[in-house]
Coordinates of C-alpha atoms and ligand atoms in Angstrom, one line a residue:
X1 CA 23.1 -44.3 88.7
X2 CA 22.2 -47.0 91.0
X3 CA 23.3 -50.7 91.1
X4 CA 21.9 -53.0 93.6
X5 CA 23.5 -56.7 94.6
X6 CA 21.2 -59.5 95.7
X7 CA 22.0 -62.5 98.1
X8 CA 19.1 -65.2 98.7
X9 CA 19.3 -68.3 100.9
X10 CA 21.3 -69.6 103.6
X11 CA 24.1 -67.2 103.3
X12 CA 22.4 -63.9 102.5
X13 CA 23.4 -62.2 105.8
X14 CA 26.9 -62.8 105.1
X15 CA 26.8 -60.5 101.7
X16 CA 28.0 -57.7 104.3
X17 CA 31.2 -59.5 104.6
X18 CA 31.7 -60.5 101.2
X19 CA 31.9 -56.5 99.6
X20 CA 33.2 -55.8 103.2
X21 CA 30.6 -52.9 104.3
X22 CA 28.9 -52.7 107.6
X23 CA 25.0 -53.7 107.1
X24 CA 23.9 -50.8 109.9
X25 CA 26.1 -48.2 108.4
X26 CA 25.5 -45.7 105.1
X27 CA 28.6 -45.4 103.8
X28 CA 30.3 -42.6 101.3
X29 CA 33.8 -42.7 99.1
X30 CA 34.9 -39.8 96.8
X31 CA 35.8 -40.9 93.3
X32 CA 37.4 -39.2 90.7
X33 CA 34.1 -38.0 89.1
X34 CA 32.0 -37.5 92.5
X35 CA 30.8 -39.5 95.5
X36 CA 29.8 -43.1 95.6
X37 CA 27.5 -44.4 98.5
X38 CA 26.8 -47.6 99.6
X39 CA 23.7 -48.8 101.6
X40 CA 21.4 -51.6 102.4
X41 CA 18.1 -51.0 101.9
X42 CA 17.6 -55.2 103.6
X43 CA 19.8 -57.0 105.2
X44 CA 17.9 -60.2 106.9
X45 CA 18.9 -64.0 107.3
X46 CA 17.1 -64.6 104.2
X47 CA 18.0 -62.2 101.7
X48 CA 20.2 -59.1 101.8
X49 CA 20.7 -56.3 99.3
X50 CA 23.3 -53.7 99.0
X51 CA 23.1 -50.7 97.1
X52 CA 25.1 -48.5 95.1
X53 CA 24.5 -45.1 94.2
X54 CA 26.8 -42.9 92.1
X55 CA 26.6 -39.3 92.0
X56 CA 28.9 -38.2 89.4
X57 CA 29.6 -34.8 89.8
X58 CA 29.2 -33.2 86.1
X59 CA 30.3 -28.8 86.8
X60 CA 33.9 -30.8 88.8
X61 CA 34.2 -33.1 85.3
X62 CA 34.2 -30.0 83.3
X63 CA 36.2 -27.7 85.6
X64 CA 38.7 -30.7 85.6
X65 CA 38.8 -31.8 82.4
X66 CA 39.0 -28.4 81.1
X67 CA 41.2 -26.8 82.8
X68 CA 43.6 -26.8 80.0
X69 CA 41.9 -27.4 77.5
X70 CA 39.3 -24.9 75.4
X71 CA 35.5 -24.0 76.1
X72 CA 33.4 -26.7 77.3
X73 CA 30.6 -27.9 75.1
X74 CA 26.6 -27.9 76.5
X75 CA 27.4 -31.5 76.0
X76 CA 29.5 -31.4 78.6
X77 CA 26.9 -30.0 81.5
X78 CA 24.1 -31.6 80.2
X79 CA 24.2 -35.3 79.2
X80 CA 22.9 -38.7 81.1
X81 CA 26.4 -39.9 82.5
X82 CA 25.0 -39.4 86.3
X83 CA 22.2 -41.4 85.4
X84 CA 22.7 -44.5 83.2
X85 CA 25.2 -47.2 83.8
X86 CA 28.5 -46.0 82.2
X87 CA 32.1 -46.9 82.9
X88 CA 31.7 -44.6 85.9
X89 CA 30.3 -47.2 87.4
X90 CA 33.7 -49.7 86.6
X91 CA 35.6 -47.4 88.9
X92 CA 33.7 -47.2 91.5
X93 CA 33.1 -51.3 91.7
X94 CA 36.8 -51.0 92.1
X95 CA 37.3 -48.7 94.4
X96 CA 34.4 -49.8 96.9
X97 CA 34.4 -53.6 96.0
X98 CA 38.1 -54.0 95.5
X99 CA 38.5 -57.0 97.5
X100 CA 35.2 -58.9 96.1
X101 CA 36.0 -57.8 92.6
X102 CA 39.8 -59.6 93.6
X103 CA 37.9 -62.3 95.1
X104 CA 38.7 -62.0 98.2
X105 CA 36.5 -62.0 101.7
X106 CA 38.8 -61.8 105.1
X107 CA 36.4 -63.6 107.7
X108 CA 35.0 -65.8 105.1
X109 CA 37.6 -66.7 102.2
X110 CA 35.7 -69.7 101.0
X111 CA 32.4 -67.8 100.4
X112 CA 34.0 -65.9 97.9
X113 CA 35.3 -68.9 96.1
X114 CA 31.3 -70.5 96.6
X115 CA 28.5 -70.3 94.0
X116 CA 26.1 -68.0 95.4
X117 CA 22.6 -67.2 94.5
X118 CA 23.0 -63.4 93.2
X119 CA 21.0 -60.9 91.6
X120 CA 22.6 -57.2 89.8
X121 CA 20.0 -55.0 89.0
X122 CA 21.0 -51.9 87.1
X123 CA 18.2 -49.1 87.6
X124 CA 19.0 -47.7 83.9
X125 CA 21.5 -49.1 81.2
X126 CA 21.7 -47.8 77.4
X127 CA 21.7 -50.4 74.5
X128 CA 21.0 -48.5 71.0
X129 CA 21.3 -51.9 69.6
X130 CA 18.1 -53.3 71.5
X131 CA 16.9 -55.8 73.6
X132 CA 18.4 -58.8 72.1
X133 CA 22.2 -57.1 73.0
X134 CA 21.5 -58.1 76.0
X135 CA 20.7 -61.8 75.6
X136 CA 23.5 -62.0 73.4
X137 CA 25.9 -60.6 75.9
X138 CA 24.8 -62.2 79.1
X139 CA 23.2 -65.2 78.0
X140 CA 25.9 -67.4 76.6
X141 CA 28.0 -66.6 80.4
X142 CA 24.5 -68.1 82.0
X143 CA 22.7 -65.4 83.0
X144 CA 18.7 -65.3 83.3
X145 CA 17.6 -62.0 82.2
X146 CA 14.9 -59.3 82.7
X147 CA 14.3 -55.9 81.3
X148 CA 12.3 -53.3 81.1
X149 CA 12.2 -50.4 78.4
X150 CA 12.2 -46.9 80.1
X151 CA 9.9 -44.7 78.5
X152 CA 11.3 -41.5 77.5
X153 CA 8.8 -39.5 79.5
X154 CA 5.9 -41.5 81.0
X155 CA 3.5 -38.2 80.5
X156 CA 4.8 -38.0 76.7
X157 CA 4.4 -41.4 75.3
X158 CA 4.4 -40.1 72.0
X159 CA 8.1 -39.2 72.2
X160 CA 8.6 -42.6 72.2
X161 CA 11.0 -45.4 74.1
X162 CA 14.5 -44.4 73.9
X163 CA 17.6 -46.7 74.3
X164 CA 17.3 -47.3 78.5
X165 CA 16.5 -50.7 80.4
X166 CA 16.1 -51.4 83.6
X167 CA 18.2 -54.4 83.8
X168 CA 18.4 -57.5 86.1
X169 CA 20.5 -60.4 86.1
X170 CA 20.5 -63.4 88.0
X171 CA 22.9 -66.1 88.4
X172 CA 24.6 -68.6 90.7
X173 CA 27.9 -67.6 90.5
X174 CA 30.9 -66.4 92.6
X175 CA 30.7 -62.6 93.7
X176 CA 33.5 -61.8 92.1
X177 CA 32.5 -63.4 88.7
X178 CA 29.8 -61.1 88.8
X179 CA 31.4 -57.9 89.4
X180 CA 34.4 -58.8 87.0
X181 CA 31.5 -59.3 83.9
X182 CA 29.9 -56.4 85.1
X183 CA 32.8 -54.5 85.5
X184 CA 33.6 -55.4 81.4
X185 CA 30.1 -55.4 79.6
X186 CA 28.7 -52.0 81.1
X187 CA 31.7 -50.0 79.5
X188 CA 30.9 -52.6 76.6
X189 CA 27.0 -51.9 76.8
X190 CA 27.2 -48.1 76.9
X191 CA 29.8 -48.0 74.8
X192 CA 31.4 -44.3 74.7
X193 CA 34.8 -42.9 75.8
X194 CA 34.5 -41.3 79.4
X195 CA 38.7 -41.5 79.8
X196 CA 41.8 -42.3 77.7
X197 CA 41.8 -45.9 76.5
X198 CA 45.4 -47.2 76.7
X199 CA 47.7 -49.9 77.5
X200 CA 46.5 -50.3 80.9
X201 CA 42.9 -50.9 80.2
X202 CA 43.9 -54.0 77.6
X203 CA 45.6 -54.9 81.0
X204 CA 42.2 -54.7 82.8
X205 CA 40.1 -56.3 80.2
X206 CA 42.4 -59.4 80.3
X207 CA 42.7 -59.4 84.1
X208 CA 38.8 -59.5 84.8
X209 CA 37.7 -61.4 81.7
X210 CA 40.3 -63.7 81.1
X211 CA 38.6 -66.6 82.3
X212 CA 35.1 -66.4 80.4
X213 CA 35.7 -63.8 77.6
X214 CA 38.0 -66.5 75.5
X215 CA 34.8 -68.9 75.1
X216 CA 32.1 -65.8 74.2
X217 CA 30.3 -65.6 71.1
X218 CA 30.6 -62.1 71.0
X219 CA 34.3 -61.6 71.9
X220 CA 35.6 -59.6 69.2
X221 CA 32.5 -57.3 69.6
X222 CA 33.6 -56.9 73.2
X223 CA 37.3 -56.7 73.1
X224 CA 36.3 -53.8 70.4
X225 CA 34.0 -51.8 72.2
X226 CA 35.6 -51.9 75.2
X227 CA 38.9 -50.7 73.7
X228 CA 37.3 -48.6 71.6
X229 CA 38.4 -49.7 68.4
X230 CA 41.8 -49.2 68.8
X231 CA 43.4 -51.3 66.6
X232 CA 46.6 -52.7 67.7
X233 CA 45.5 -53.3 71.5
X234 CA 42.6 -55.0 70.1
X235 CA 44.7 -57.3 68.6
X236 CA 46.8 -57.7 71.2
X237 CA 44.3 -58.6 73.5
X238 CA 42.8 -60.8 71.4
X239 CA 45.2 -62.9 70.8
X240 CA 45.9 -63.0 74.6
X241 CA 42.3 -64.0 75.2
X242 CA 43.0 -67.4 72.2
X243 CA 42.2 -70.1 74.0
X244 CA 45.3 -72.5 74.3
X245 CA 44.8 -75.3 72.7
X246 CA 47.8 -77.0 71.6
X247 CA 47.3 -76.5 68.2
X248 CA 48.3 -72.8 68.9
X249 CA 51.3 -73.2 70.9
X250 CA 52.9 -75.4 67.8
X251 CA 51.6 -73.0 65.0
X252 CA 52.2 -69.6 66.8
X253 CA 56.2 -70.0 67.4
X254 CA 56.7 -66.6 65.3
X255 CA 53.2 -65.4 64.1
X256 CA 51.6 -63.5 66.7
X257 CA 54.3 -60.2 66.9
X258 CA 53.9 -60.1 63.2
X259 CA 50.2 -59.8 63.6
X260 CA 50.5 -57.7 66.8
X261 CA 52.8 -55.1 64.2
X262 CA 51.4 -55.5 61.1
X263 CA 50.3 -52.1 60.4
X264 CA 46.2 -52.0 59.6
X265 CA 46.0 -48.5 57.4
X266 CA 44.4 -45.8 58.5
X267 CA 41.9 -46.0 55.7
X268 CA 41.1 -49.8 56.7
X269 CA 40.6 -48.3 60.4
X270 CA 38.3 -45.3 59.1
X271 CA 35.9 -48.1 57.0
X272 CA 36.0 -51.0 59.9
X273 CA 34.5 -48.6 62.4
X274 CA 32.0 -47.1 60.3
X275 CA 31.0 -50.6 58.7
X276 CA 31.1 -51.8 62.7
X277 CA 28.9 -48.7 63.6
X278 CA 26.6 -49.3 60.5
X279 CA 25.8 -52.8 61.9
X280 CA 24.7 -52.0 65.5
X281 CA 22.5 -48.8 64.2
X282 CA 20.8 -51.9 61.9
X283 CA 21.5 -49.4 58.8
X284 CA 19.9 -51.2 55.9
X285 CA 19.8 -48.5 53.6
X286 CA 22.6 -46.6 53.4
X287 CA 24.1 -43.6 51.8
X288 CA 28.1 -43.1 51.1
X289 CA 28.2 -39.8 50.3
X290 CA 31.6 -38.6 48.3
X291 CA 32.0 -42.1 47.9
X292 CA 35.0 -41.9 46.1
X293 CA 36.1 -45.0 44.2
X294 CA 34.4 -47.0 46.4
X295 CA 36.1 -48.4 49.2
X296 CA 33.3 -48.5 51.5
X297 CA 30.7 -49.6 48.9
X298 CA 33.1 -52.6 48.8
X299 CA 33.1 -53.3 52.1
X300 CA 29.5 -53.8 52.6
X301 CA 27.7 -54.9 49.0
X302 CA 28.2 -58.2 50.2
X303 CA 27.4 -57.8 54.2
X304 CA 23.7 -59.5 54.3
X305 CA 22.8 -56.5 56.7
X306 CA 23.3 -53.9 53.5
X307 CA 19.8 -54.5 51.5
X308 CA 20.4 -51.1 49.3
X309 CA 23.8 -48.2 49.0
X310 CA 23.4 -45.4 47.1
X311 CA 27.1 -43.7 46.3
X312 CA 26.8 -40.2 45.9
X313 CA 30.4 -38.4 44.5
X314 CA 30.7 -34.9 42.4
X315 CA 33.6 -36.4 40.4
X316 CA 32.3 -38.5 37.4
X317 CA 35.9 -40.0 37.1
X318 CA 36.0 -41.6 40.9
X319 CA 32.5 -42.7 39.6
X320 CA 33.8 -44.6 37.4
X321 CA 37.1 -45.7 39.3
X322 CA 34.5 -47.2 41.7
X323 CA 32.5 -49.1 39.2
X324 CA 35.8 -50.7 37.7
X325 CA 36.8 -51.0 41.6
X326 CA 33.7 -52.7 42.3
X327 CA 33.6 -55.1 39.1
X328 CA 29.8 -54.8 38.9
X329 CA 29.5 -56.4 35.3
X330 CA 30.9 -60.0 37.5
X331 CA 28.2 -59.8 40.6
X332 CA 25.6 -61.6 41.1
X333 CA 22.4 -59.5 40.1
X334 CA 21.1 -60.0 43.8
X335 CA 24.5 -57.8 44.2
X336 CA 24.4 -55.6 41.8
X337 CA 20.4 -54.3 42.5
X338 CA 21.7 -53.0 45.5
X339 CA 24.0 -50.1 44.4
X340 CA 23.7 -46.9 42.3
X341 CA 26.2 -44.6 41.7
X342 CA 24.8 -41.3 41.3
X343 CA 26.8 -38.0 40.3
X344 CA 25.7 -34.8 42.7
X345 CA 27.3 -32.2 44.6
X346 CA 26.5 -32.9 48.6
X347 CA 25.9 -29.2 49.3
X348 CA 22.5 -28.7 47.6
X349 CA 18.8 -30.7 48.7
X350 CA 18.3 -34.2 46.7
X351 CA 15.6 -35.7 46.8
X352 CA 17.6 -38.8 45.6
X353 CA 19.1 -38.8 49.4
X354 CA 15.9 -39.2 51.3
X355 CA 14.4 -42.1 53.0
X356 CA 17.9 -43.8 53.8
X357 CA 18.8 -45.1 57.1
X358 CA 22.1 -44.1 57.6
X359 CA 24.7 -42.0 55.7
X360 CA 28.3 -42.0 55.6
X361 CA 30.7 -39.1 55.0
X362 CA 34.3 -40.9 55.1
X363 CA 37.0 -37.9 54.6
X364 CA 34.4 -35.6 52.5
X365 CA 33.7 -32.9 54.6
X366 CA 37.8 -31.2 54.9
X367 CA 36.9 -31.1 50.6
X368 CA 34.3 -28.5 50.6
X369 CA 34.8 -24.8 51.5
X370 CA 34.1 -24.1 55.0
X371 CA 31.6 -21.3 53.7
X372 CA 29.8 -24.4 52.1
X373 CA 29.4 -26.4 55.6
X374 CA 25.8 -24.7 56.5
X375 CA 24.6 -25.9 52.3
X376 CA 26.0 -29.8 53.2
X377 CA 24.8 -29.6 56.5
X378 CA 21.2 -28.1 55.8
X379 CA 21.2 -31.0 52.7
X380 CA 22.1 -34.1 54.9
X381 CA 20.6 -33.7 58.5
X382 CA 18.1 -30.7 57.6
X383 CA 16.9 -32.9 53.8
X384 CA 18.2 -36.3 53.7
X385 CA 17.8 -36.9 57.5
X386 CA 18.8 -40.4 57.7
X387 CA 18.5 -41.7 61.3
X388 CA 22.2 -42.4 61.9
X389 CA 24.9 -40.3 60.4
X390 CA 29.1 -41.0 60.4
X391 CA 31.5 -38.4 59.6
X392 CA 35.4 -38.6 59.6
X393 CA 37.6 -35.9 59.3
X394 CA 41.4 -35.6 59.9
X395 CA 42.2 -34.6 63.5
X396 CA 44.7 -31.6 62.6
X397 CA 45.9 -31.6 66.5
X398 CA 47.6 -34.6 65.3
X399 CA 49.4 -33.5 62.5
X400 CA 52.7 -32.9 64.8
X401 CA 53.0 -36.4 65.2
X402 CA 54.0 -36.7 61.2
X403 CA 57.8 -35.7 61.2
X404 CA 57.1 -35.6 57.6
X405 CA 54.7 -33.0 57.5
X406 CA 55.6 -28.9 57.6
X407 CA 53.8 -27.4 60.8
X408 CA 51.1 -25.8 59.6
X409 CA 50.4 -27.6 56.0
X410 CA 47.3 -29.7 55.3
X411 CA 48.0 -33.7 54.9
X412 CA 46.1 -33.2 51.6
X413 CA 46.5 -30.3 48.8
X414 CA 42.4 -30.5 48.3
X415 CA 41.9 -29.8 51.8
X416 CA 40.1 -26.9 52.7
X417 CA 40.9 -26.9 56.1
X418 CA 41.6 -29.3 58.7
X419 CA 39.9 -29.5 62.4
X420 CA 41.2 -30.0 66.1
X421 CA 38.8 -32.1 68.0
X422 CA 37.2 -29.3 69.9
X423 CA 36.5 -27.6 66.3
X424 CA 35.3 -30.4 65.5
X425 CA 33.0 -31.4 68.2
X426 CA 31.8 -27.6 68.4
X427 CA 30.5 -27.9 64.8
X428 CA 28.9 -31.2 65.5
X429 CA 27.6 -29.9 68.2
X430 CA 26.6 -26.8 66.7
X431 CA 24.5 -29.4 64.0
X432 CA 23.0 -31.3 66.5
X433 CA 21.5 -28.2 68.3
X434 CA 19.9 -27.1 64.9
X435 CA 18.6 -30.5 63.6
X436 CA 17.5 -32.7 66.4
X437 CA 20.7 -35.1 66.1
X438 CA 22.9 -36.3 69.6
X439 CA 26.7 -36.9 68.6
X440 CA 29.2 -39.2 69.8
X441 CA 32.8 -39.2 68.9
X442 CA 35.8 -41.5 68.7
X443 CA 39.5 -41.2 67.5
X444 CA 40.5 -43.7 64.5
X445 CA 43.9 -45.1 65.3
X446 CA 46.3 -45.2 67.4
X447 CA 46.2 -42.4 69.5
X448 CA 48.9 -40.1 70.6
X449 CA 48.0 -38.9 74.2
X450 CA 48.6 -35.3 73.6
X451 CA 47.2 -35.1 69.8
X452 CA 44.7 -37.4 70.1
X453 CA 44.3 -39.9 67.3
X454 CA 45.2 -39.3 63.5
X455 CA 41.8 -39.3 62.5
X456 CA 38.3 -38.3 64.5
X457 CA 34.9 -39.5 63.9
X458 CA 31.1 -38.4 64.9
X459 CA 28.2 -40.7 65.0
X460 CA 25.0 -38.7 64.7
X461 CA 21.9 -40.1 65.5
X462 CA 18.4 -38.3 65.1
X463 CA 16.3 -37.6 67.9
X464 CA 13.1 -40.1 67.9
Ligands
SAH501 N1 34.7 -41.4 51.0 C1 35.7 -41.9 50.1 C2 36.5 -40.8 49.4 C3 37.1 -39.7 50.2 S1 37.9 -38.4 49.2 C4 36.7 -42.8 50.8 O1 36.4 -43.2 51.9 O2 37.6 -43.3 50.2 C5 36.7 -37.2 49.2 C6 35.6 -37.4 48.1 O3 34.6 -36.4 48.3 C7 36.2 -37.2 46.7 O4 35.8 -38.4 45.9 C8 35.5 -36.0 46.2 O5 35.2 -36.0 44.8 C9 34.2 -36.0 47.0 N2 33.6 -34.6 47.2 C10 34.3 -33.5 47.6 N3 33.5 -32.5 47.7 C11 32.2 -32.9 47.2 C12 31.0 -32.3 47.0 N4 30.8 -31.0 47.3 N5 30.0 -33.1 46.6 C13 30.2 -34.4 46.3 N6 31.3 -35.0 46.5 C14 32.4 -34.3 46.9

């Protein structure tokens, strides 16, 4: 993982004392995950550029991360994290540019505080939404942009592009400004879980961005990915990031706290994420398979993004709870052509399931009998093979955190069984080995930070 930072003009040989590294020496820090170095590769009157370089140190993750914990998963040893901008890369800005990510430069204080002509370049950073993420992310804060697509495998060009850029932004802006937005939108960017997400990361989020994150066009997107959904810091944060205007101060004497604790349901949570997730894989056509009485349907017949749902559920009366639910007979017929409600069981091949872009699984698969998995799995990634695939389950690590629950019970009678994360993530895992999927996984809810959160979710996409 490599960044480098770019100073043109009068001041370039002073970028040495801005991040506070010696231009002659190579320099090398230990991090929690592995080594960071820091070098110049140039370093003239003119123009100077310092490098970083991560090596993240994959076999110590593992040994640390599990030493309590079960078996590590292949997805463990073998994954990209050393080599695409991730929120590796947060840490080690702050712990090898803590005092130009604080603003601060000893021998020339108001440098730091000057306008400078800079340049980040990020040798490889993910965006599964696309290009246009990052014009909508770095734009609007003044940015110029440039990126390059990064071919899977420049001898294979049939195996297609992938999701990596070579990334480069230019701007005249304080050092610090830069590292702070960098610091926020390459978590935001990549976009998956490499630590536990609490309190104090809606601290840091507010710290660095606090100044140019209130005015964004895509705060909420942001504030959401970088907290990883997580409801009630989300919230929290958001409202912190408000701008004042004096409107708010009159009309929020006894609001906000009530916001801040009004309890979102589970459920909601479980639905907002996937409906979230649904949008940035661009799922137009999309399956809800045991749709139930239609909660989700609801949630996205009307999103313009939705141009087709097909609702797939064994139980003929939830069928019809869901039609009632969604009060088809009063939509628009724009509305209404985009849904059917179809009766199957999910554990044998339809052909009425193929040639969808994404299907959804919300709480279905802890209803079929664990012998049955291999049937539902063989029917949805093997058959139906939509590109993007979300599946929540209850996380059953989690279940000692409900006093009112007996140790040992499911939450529901028609529960067949109930999995802890690892079980879950070995099955997924397990799936994507056999059908050409790659997983990803977050916790719905607040999360308790020995159980987890109450619920667990797996966002499969297909392999191009
Ligand atoms: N996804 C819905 C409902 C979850 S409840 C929601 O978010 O609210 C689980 C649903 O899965 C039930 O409606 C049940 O009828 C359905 N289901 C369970 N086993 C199934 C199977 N083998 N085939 C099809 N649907 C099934």
């Amino acid at each position: 993982m490599l960044l480098t930072l770019t100073l043109q003009g009068e001041h370039a040989s002073r970028l040495s004392f801005l991040v506070a590294k010696h231009p002659d020496r190579c320099q090398s820090f230990d991090t929690g995950f592995g080594k960071a170095h820091v070098f110049y590769p140039e370093c003239s009157e003119s123009i100077s550029t310092i490098a970083l370089l991560l090596e993240v140190d994959s076999l110590g993750i593992v040994k640390t991360q599990h030493r309590n914990g079960g078996p590590p998963l292949l997805s463990h040893y073998v994954n990209d994290r050393a080599y695409t901008a991730n929120s590796f890369l947060s840490v080690a800005l702050s712990k090898v540019f803590g005092s130009a990510l604080n603003g601060k430069c000893r021998e020339f204080p108001e440098l730091a505080e000057t306008p400078l002509p800079l340049t980040a370049t990020l040798s490889a950073i993910p965006s599964r939404s696309g290009e246009a993420f990052f014009e909508e992310l770095f734009s609007p804060l003044g940015y110029e942009i440039e990126t390059e697509l990064i071919p899977l495998d420049e001898n294979f060009p049939a195996w297609g592009e992938g999701h990596l850029y070579q990334l480069t932004l230019s701007k005249t802006t304080t050092l610090c400004e830069l590292l702070r937005q960098l610091y926020i939108l390459v978590p935001v960017l990549d976009n998956q879980k490499h630590y536990w997400i609490g309190k104090e990361e809606a601290e840091k989020l507010l710290e660095k961005a606090g100044n140019w994150l209130p005015e964004h066009p895509l705060k909420e997107a942001i504030v959401g990915r970088y907290l990883r959904y997580r409801r009630r810091l989300m919230n929290e944060a958001l409202l912190r990031l408000a701008p004042e205007t004096e409107e708010d101060e009159e009309t929020t004497t006894d609001e906000p706290e009530e916001r801040i604790e009004k309890p979102i349901r589970l459920h909601d949570q479980r639905l907002e994420v996937a409906t979230t997730i649904l949008k940035e894989h661009a799922a137009h056509r999309i399956l809800d398979l045991g749709c139930g009485e239609g909660r989700l349907i609801e949630r996205l017949l009307t999103k313009p993004y939705v141009h087709e749902i097909a609702g797939f559920d064994v139980c003929t009366r939830s069928l019809a709870k869901a039609e009632r639910r969604l009060r088809l007979d009063r939509r628009p017929e724009k509305i209404r052509e985009k849904l059917s409600l179809r009766q199957g069981a999910l554990t044998y091949r339809d052909p009425r399931q193929r040639g969808y872009d994404a299907a959804c699984a919300i709480e279905v698969i802890e209803h079929i009998d664990e012998e049955r998995l291999p049937a539902f799995a063989d029917a949805l990634f093997g058959y139906a093979a939509p590109q993007t695939i979300i599946i929540t389950t209850p996380n059953a690590e989690y279940n000692n955190c409900y006093e009112w629950l007996p140790a040992g019970n499911f939450r529901h009678r028609d529960h067949r069984f109930e999995w802890t994360r690892e079980e879950f993530e070995n099955w997924s895992q397990g799936i994507c080995e056999t059908y050409g999927y790659q997983v990803t996984f977050t916790q719905i809810g607040d999360e308790d930070e020995t159980h987890g959160g109450p619920s667990q979710m797996a966002v499969f996409t297909k392999h191009l």
